[in-house]
């Protein structure tokens, strides 16, 4: 094998790639898949004899302030009546879906994402929990989590959220450097974050995740290292370290970020690598592509035992063949189907006012999709591809992996292909070689406007 320098690898492989929270990815889905198709998929699920447990995702799109780097589907408001009107529609959506499912189904995983779920008042949060409990059997011993913005959190609010039954919480941090916060329009003093983190521990959250982002404007290796050190002193159970995607054509607010302020690809790579080293030195396990967990955390244990799963909520402990999403832009994943809700607040609400499910696109997986989805998910979770799990068609894709083996990113073994430590940051590129839609149409967009 020819020795390959890191800069050659970065030049060759550093290009945008899907995060593969689904396969096929959203740009492949069709807007011909609508509410009738989703209804039929739900009926199939209802007819299954072994009533499988469900996962729920609720999208709460409201934020008190807009951050310039944000890639989420959100709306800026602090008006309680706007949130109330949205919850009226979520209530209708829950009723429509649970009517089709018939009977009460057990829910073992639930996540509230956004937006900023903690802009809801205590009364609104309680209302939403009761709405869900009226339709489903929520197993509060399962993975019940929500995301919060520390800037709008308080001790009293956190105590209330814990009393509702949530056991896991995720805090958005991004970076502590004031100049970076200024450039991304997110003023979040370090002392505030540290205080809210301590409050999360004090009120009894069993698992606390912090989200960091690298590749932000004015970020340097030194500033990001300092952020990682501050976070390490807090000892979160889990950390997600995301790479900032600068796509101003899709996210107009990002036009306020000056491209010349963004770190170059080598610096970005070094930032992640510095963080990885620091975290592994401090007994965190690198999980999947961009997550870290304390050695004793369930996620780290699942990663060690190759029991990780991946869905739209990220890396999880359970398979999500039955993930039902509520709220604008939410994506449901039923066995064999993906379906996405309308990402525009107005039309999402008006569709529900007509008692219709607000599905705007989706996809029914073919047998080939299912095989490739399983192979890609296994790669993203376990950094290996088992040759016994793939059929002849998929084996032909392996030829495309040969140059990566020559570059030292993967290794061919008799029964599997394994991703090397050098190859792990490029796991998306490895998965892209198995993506039949990308290979067939290299002009196909990688990112979707809708999520
Ligand atoms: S980053 Fe979070 S708080 Fe900021 S605008 Fe996006 S969803 Fe809202």
Coordinates of C-alpha atoms and ligand atoms in Angstrom, one line a residue:
X1 CA 0.0 0.0 0.0
X2 CA 1.4 3.4 -0.9
X3 CA 1.6 5.7 2.1
X4 CA -1.0 8.5 1.8
X5 CA -0.6 11.8 3.6
X6 CA -3.5 13.3 5.5
X7 CA -3.7 16.3 3.2
X8 CA -4.0 14.1 0.2
X9 CA -6.8 12.2 1.9
X10 CA -8.6 15.4 2.8
X11 CA -8.3 16.7 -0.8
X12 CA -9.6 13.4 -2.1
X13 CA -12.4 12.7 0.3
X14 CA -13.4 15.9 1.9
X15 CA -16.7 16.6 0.2
X16 CA -20.2 16.9 1.4
X17 CA -21.9 13.6 2.2
X18 CA -25.2 12.5 3.7
X19 CA -25.3 11.7 7.4
X20 CA -27.3 8.6 6.4
X21 CA -29.9 8.9 9.1
X22 CA -32.0 7.2 6.4
X23 CA -31.3 5.2 3.3
X24 CA -32.3 6.2 0.7
X25 CA -31.7 9.8 1.7
X26 CA -34.5 12.5 1.6
X27 CA -33.6 13.9 -1.8
X28 CA -34.5 10.5 -3.3
X29 CA -38.0 10.5 -1.8
X30 CA -41.0 11.4 -3.9
X31 CA -43.8 13.9 -3.4
X32 CA -46.1 11.4 -5.0
X33 CA -45.9 9.5 -1.7
X34 CA -48.7 11.2 0.3
X35 CA -51.2 10.9 3.2
X36 CA -52.9 7.8 1.6
X37 CA -49.6 6.0 1.4
X38 CA -48.7 6.8 5.0
X39 CA -52.2 5.7 6.1
X40 CA -51.7 2.4 4.3
X41 CA -48.3 2.0 6.0
X42 CA -49.8 2.7 9.4
X43 CA -52.5 0.1 8.7
X44 CA -49.8 -2.5 7.8
X45 CA -48.2 -1.7 11.1
X46 CA -51.6 -2.0 12.9
X47 CA -52.2 -5.4 11.3
X48 CA -48.8 -6.9 12.5
X49 CA -49.6 -9.7 14.8
X50 CA -46.7 -9.0 17.2
X51 CA -47.5 -5.5 18.1
X52 CA -43.9 -4.1 18.1
X53 CA -43.0 -1.3 20.5
X54 CA -42.9 2.2 19.0
X55 CA -40.5 5.2 19.1
X56 CA -42.0 8.7 19.0
X57 CA -40.5 11.9 17.8
X58 CA -42.2 15.3 18.4
X59 CA -40.9 18.3 16.6
X60 CA -41.4 21.6 18.5
X61 CA -40.1 24.2 16.1
X62 CA -40.3 27.4 18.2
X63 CA -37.2 29.3 19.3
X64 CA -36.9 32.4 21.4
X65 CA -34.1 33.7 19.1
X66 CA -32.6 32.8 15.8
X67 CA -29.0 31.5 15.5
X68 CA -27.3 32.3 12.2
X69 CA -25.7 28.9 11.7
X70 CA -28.9 26.9 12.4
X71 CA -29.9 24.1 10.1
X72 CA -33.1 23.2 11.9
X73 CA -36.7 23.7 10.8
X74 CA -37.8 26.4 13.2
X75 CA -39.8 29.5 13.8
X76 CA -38.9 32.4 16.1
X77 CA -41.6 33.3 18.5
X78 CA -42.2 33.5 22.3
X79 CA -45.9 34.0 22.0
X80 CA -47.8 31.3 24.0
X81 CA -50.9 31.5 21.8
X82 CA -48.8 30.6 18.7
X83 CA -47.4 27.5 20.5
X84 CA -50.9 26.7 21.8
X85 CA -52.3 26.8 18.3
X86 CA -49.5 24.5 17.1
X87 CA -50.2 22.0 20.0
X88 CA -53.9 22.0 18.9
X89 CA -52.7 20.6 15.5
X90 CA -50.2 18.2 17.0
X91 CA -53.1 16.9 19.2
X92 CA -55.2 16.4 16.0
X93 CA -52.3 14.6 14.3
X94 CA -51.8 12.2 17.3
X95 CA -55.5 11.5 17.2
X96 CA -55.5 10.7 13.5
X97 CA -52.5 8.4 13.7
X98 CA -53.7 6.6 16.9
X99 CA -57.1 6.0 15.3
X100 CA -55.5 4.2 12.4
X101 CA -53.2 2.2 14.6
X102 CA -56.2 1.2 16.8
X103 CA -55.5 0.2 20.4
X104 CA -52.8 1.5 22.7
X105 CA -49.3 0.8 21.6
X106 CA -46.3 0.7 23.9
X107 CA -43.7 3.5 23.4
X108 CA -40.2 2.7 24.6
X109 CA -38.4 5.7 23.2
X110 CA -39.5 9.3 22.8
X111 CA -37.6 12.4 21.9
X112 CA -38.8 16.0 21.7
X113 CA -36.6 18.0 19.3
X114 CA -36.7 21.3 17.6
X115 CA -36.5 24.2 17.5
X116 CA -36.4 24.7 21.3
X117 CA -38.7 22.3 23.2
X118 CA -38.1 24.3 26.4
X119 CA -39.8 27.4 25.1
X120 CA -43.0 25.6 25.9
X121 CA -44.5 26.8 29.2
X122 CA -44.9 24.1 32.0
X123 CA -48.6 24.0 31.2
X124 CA -47.9 23.4 27.5
X125 CA -45.3 20.7 28.2
X126 CA -47.8 19.0 30.6
X127 CA -50.5 19.2 28.0
X128 CA -48.3 17.6 25.4
X129 CA -47.3 14.7 27.7
X130 CA -51.0 14.1 28.6
X131 CA -52.0 14.1 24.9
X132 CA -49.4 11.5 24.1
X133 CA -50.3 9.4 27.2
X134 CA -54.0 9.5 26.2
X135 CA -53.1 7.7 22.9
X136 CA -50.0 5.5 23.8
X137 CA -48.6 3.6 26.7
X138 CA -45.5 5.5 27.5
X139 CA -42.9 3.4 29.2
X140 CA -41.0 6.1 31.2
X141 CA -38.3 3.6 31.9
X142 CA -37.4 3.7 28.2
X143 CA -35.3 6.3 26.4
X144 CA -37.3 9.5 27.1
X145 CA -35.4 12.6 26.2
X146 CA -35.6 16.2 25.0
X147 CA -33.4 19.0 23.7
X148 CA -33.1 22.3 25.6
X149 CA -31.6 25.6 24.9
X150 CA -29.8 26.6 28.2
X151 CA -30.5 30.3 27.5
X152 CA -34.2 29.8 28.2
X153 CA -33.8 27.2 30.9
X154 CA -34.2 27.6 34.7
X155 CA -33.8 25.3 37.7
X156 CA -37.6 25.4 38.2
X157 CA -38.3 24.5 34.6
X158 CA -35.8 21.6 34.7
X159 CA -37.3 20.3 37.9
X160 CA -40.7 20.3 36.2
X161 CA -39.4 18.6 33.1
X162 CA -37.8 15.8 35.2
X163 CA -41.1 15.5 37.2
X164 CA -42.9 14.8 33.9
X165 CA -40.8 11.7 33.5
X166 CA -38.0 12.7 31.1
X167 CA -34.8 10.9 32.2
X168 CA -32.4 12.2 29.5
X169 CA -31.7 15.7 28.4
X170 CA -29.5 17.3 25.7
X171 CA -28.1 20.8 25.9
X172 CA -27.0 22.9 22.9
X173 CA -23.5 24.4 23.6
X174 CA -21.6 24.7 20.3
X175 CA -18.6 26.8 21.4
X176 CA -17.7 28.9 24.4
X177 CA -15.5 31.5 22.6
X178 CA -17.2 34.9 22.7
X179 CA -16.0 35.8 19.2
X180 CA -17.5 32.6 17.8
X181 CA -20.8 33.1 19.6
X182 CA -20.9 36.7 18.2
X183 CA -20.3 35.4 14.7
X184 CA -23.0 32.8 14.9
X185 CA -25.5 35.1 16.7
X186 CA -25.8 32.9 19.8
X187 CA -24.8 34.7 23.0
X188 CA -24.5 31.9 25.7
X189 CA -22.1 32.7 28.5
X190 CA -20.0 29.8 29.8
X191 CA -21.2 30.4 33.4
X192 CA -24.8 30.1 32.3
X193 CA -24.2 26.8 30.6
X194 CA -22.2 25.4 33.5
X195 CA -25.0 26.5 35.9
X196 CA -27.8 24.9 33.8
X197 CA -25.7 21.7 33.5
X198 CA -25.4 21.6 37.3
X199 CA -29.1 22.2 37.6
X200 CA -29.8 19.2 35.3
X201 CA -27.7 17.0 37.6
X202 CA -29.3 18.4 40.7
X203 CA -32.8 17.7 39.6
X204 CA -31.9 14.1 38.7
X205 CA -31.5 13.7 35.0
X206 CA -29.9 10.3 34.5
X207 CA -28.1 11.1 31.3
X208 CA -27.0 14.5 30.0
X209 CA -25.7 15.1 26.5
X210 CA -24.0 18.2 25.2
X211 CA -23.9 19.2 21.6
X212 CA -20.7 20.9 20.2
X213 CA -20.1 22.2 16.7
X214 CA -16.8 22.6 14.9
X215 CA -16.0 24.4 11.7
X216 CA -17.8 27.6 12.9
X217 CA -16.7 31.1 11.9
X218 CA -13.7 32.5 13.9
X219 CA -13.2 29.1 15.6
X220 CA -9.6 28.0 15.9
X221 CA -8.0 24.8 17.2
X222 CA -7.1 26.7 20.4
X223 CA -10.7 28.0 21.0
X224 CA -12.2 24.7 20.3
X225 CA -9.7 22.9 22.5
X226 CA -10.6 25.2 25.3
X227 CA -14.3 24.5 24.8
X228 CA -13.7 20.8 24.9
X229 CA -11.7 21.2 28.1
X230 CA -14.5 23.2 29.8
X231 CA -17.0 20.6 28.8
X232 CA -14.7 17.7 30.0
X233 CA -14.7 19.4 33.5
X234 CA -18.5 19.1 33.5
X235 CA -18.3 15.4 32.8
X236 CA -21.4 15.0 30.6
X237 CA -22.6 11.4 30.0
X238 CA -22.6 11.9 26.2
X239 CA -21.3 14.4 23.7
X240 CA -22.1 15.0 20.1
X241 CA -19.5 16.9 18.0
X242 CA -21.1 18.0 14.8
X243 CA -19.4 19.4 11.7
X244 CA -21.0 22.8 10.7
X245 CA -22.5 22.6 7.2
X246 CA -22.3 25.9 5.5
X247 CA -25.2 25.8 2.9
X248 CA -26.4 29.4 2.6
X249 CA -28.5 28.6 -0.5
X250 CA -30.6 26.2 1.6
X251 CA -30.3 28.1 4.9
X252 CA -30.6 31.9 4.1
X253 CA -29.7 33.0 7.6
X254 CA -26.2 31.5 7.0
X255 CA -25.6 34.3 4.5
X256 CA -24.7 36.5 7.5
X257 CA -21.7 34.2 8.1
X258 CA -18.7 35.4 6.2
X259 CA -17.1 32.5 4.2
X260 CA -13.7 33.9 4.9
X261 CA -14.2 33.5 8.6
X262 CA -14.7 29.7 8.3
X263 CA -11.8 27.5 9.2
X264 CA -10.3 25.5 6.2
X265 CA -10.8 21.8 5.8
X266 CA -7.4 20.9 7.4
X267 CA -8.1 23.0 10.5
X268 CA -11.6 21.5 10.8
X269 CA -10.2 18.0 10.6
X270 CA -7.6 18.9 13.3
X271 CA -10.3 20.4 15.5
X272 CA -12.2 17.1 15.5
X273 CA -9.1 15.1 15.9
X274 CA -7.9 17.2 18.9
X275 CA -11.3 16.7 20.5
X276 CA -11.3 13.0 19.8
X277 CA -7.9 12.6 21.4
X278 CA -8.8 14.7 24.5
X279 CA -12.0 12.8 25.0
X280 CA -10.5 9.3 24.6
X281 CA -7.7 10.3 27.0
X282 CA -10.5 11.1 29.5
X283 CA -12.3 7.8 29.3
X284 CA -14.9 8.6 26.7
X285 CA -15.6 6.1 23.9
X286 CA -15.9 7.3 20.3
X287 CA -19.4 6.1 19.2
X288 CA -20.3 5.9 15.6
X289 CA -19.3 8.9 13.5
X290 CA -19.5 11.9 15.8
X291 CA -20.7 10.9 19.2
X292 CA -18.8 10.2 22.4
X293 CA -20.0 8.5 25.6
X294 CA -18.6 7.8 29.0
X295 CA -17.2 4.2 29.2
X296 CA -20.0 3.1 31.5
X297 CA -22.8 4.8 29.5
X298 CA -25.3 2.5 27.8
X299 CA -24.4 3.9 24.4
X300 CA -20.7 3.1 24.9
X301 CA -21.6 -0.4 26.1
X302 CA -23.9 -0.9 23.1
X303 CA -21.1 0.4 20.7
X304 CA -18.7 -2.1 22.3
X305 CA -21.2 -5.0 21.9
X306 CA -22.1 -3.8 18.3
X307 CA -25.7 -3.3 19.3
X308 CA -26.0 0.3 18.2
X309 CA -28.8 1.6 15.9
X310 CA -29.3 4.8 14.0
X311 CA -32.3 6.7 13.1
X312 CA -33.4 10.4 12.6
X313 CA -32.8 10.9 16.3
X314 CA -29.1 9.8 16.0
X315 CA -27.5 6.8 17.5
X316 CA -29.8 4.8 19.7
X317 CA -30.0 1.6 21.7
X318 CA -33.1 0.3 20.0
X319 CA -34.0 -0.5 16.3
X320 CA -36.4 2.1 15.1
X321 CA -38.4 0.2 12.5
X322 CA -41.5 1.9 14.0
X323 CA -40.6 5.5 14.6
X324 CA -43.6 7.8 14.4
X325 CA -43.1 11.5 14.1
X326 CA -45.5 14.3 15.0
X327 CA -45.1 18.0 14.2
X328 CA -44.0 20.0 11.2
X329 CA -41.1 18.4 9.2
X330 CA -41.2 15.3 11.3
X331 CA -40.0 12.1 9.6
X332 CA -41.6 8.7 10.4
X333 CA -39.8 5.5 9.7
X334 CA -42.1 2.4 9.5
X335 CA -40.8 -0.9 8.5
X336 CA -40.4 -0.5 4.7
X337 CA -41.5 3.2 4.5
X338 CA -40.3 6.7 5.2
X339 CA -42.8 9.6 5.4
X340 CA -42.2 13.3 6.0
X341 CA -44.6 15.9 7.3
X342 CA -44.9 19.3 5.8
X343 CA -42.0 21.6 6.8
X344 CA -44.0 24.8 6.5
X345 CA -45.8 25.8 9.6
X346 CA -48.9 27.3 7.8
X347 CA -49.6 24.4 5.5
X348 CA -48.8 21.8 8.2
X349 CA -51.5 23.4 10.4
X350 CA -54.1 24.0 7.6
X351 CA -53.8 20.4 6.4
X352 CA -54.6 19.2 9.9
X353 CA -57.5 21.6 10.1
X354 CA -59.0 19.6 7.2
X355 CA -58.4 16.5 9.3
X356 CA -55.8 15.2 6.8
X357 CA -52.4 13.8 7.6
X358 CA -49.8 16.5 6.6
X359 CA -47.5 14.1 4.6
X360 CA -45.6 15.8 1.7
X361 CA -43.1 13.2 0.6
X362 CA -42.0 9.7 1.4
X363 CA -40.5 6.5 0.0
X364 CA -41.4 2.8 0.0
X365 CA -38.2 0.8 0.3
X366 CA -37.5 -1.8 -2.3
X367 CA -35.8 -5.1 -1.3
X368 CA -32.5 -3.6 -2.7
X369 CA -33.1 -0.4 -0.6
X370 CA -33.6 -2.6 2.5
X371 CA -30.3 -4.5 2.0
X372 CA -28.3 -1.3 1.4
X373 CA -30.0 0.4 4.3
X374 CA -29.0 -2.4 6.6
X375 CA -25.4 -2.4 5.3
X376 CA -25.0 1.4 5.6
X377 CA -26.5 1.5 9.1
X378 CA -24.2 -1.3 10.2
X379 CA -21.2 0.6 8.8
X380 CA -22.3 3.9 10.4
X381 CA -22.8 2.2 13.8
X382 CA -20.2 -0.5 13.9
X383 CA -17.6 0.6 11.4
X384 CA -17.7 -2.7 9.5
X385 CA -19.6 -4.5 6.7
X386 CA -20.3 -8.2 7.2
X387 CA -19.8 -10.0 3.9
X388 CA -22.2 -12.7 5.1
X389 CA -25.0 -10.0 5.3
X390 CA -24.7 -8.8 1.8
X391 CA -26.0 -10.3 -1.5
X392 CA -24.3 -10.5 -4.9
X393 CA -25.7 -7.1 -6.1
X394 CA -24.1 -5.4 -3.1
X395 CA -20.9 -7.3 -3.5
X396 CA -20.4 -5.6 -6.9
X397 CA -20.3 -2.3 -5.0
X398 CA -17.3 -3.5 -3.1
X399 CA -15.1 -3.0 -6.1
X400 CA -15.6 0.8 -5.5
X401 CA -14.0 0.3 -2.1
X402 CA -10.7 -1.0 -3.4
X403 CA -9.1 2.5 -3.8
X404 CA -10.1 3.3 -0.2
X405 CA -8.3 0.1 0.9
X406 CA -5.3 1.3 -0.9
X407 CA -5.6 4.6 0.9
X408 CA -5.7 2.8 4.2
X409 CA -9.3 3.8 5.1
X410 CA -10.6 0.2 5.1
X411 CA -9.3 -3.3 5.4
X412 CA -10.7 -6.3 3.6
X413 CA -10.8 -9.4 5.8
X414 CA -12.1 -12.9 4.9
X415 CA -15.6 -12.3 6.3
X416 CA -15.9 -8.5 6.6
X417 CA -14.7 -5.1 5.5
X418 CA -13.6 -3.0 8.5
X419 CA -13.1 0.7 8.7
X420 CA -9.6 1.6 10.1
X421 CA -9.0 4.4 12.6
X422 CA -7.7 6.5 9.7
X423 CA -10.9 5.8 7.7
X424 CA -13.4 6.5 10.5
X425 CA -13.7 10.3 9.8
X426 CA -14.5 9.3 6.2
X427 CA -17.2 6.8 6.9
X428 CA -19.7 8.8 5.0
X429 CA -17.6 8.5 1.9
X430 CA -17.4 4.8 2.4
X431 CA -21.2 4.6 2.7
X432 CA -21.6 6.7 -0.4
X433 CA -20.0 3.9 -2.5
X434 CA -23.0 1.7 -1.4
X435 CA -25.6 4.3 -2.2
X436 CA -27.2 3.1 -5.4
X437 CA -29.0 6.4 -6.0
X438 CA -25.8 8.6 -5.7
X439 CA -23.9 6.2 -8.0
X440 CA -26.6 6.3 -10.6
X441 CA -27.0 10.1 -10.6
X442 CA -24.0 12.0 -9.4
X443 CA -25.8 15.3 -9.9
X444 CA -28.4 14.4 -7.3
X445 CA -28.5 16.9 -4.4
X446 CA -26.9 15.5 -1.2
X447 CA -28.7 17.8 1.2
X448 CA -32.4 18.4 1.4
X449 CA -34.1 21.7 1.9
X450 CA -36.6 20.0 4.1
X451 CA -34.6 18.8 7.1
Ligands
LIG1 S1 -29.7 26.5 16.9 FE1 -31.3 25.8 18.2 S2 -31.9 27.6 19.4 FE2 -30.7 28.3 17.6 S3 -32.2 28.8 16.0 FE3 -31.5 26.7 15.7 S4 -33.0 25.4 16.8 FE4 -33.2 27.5 17.5

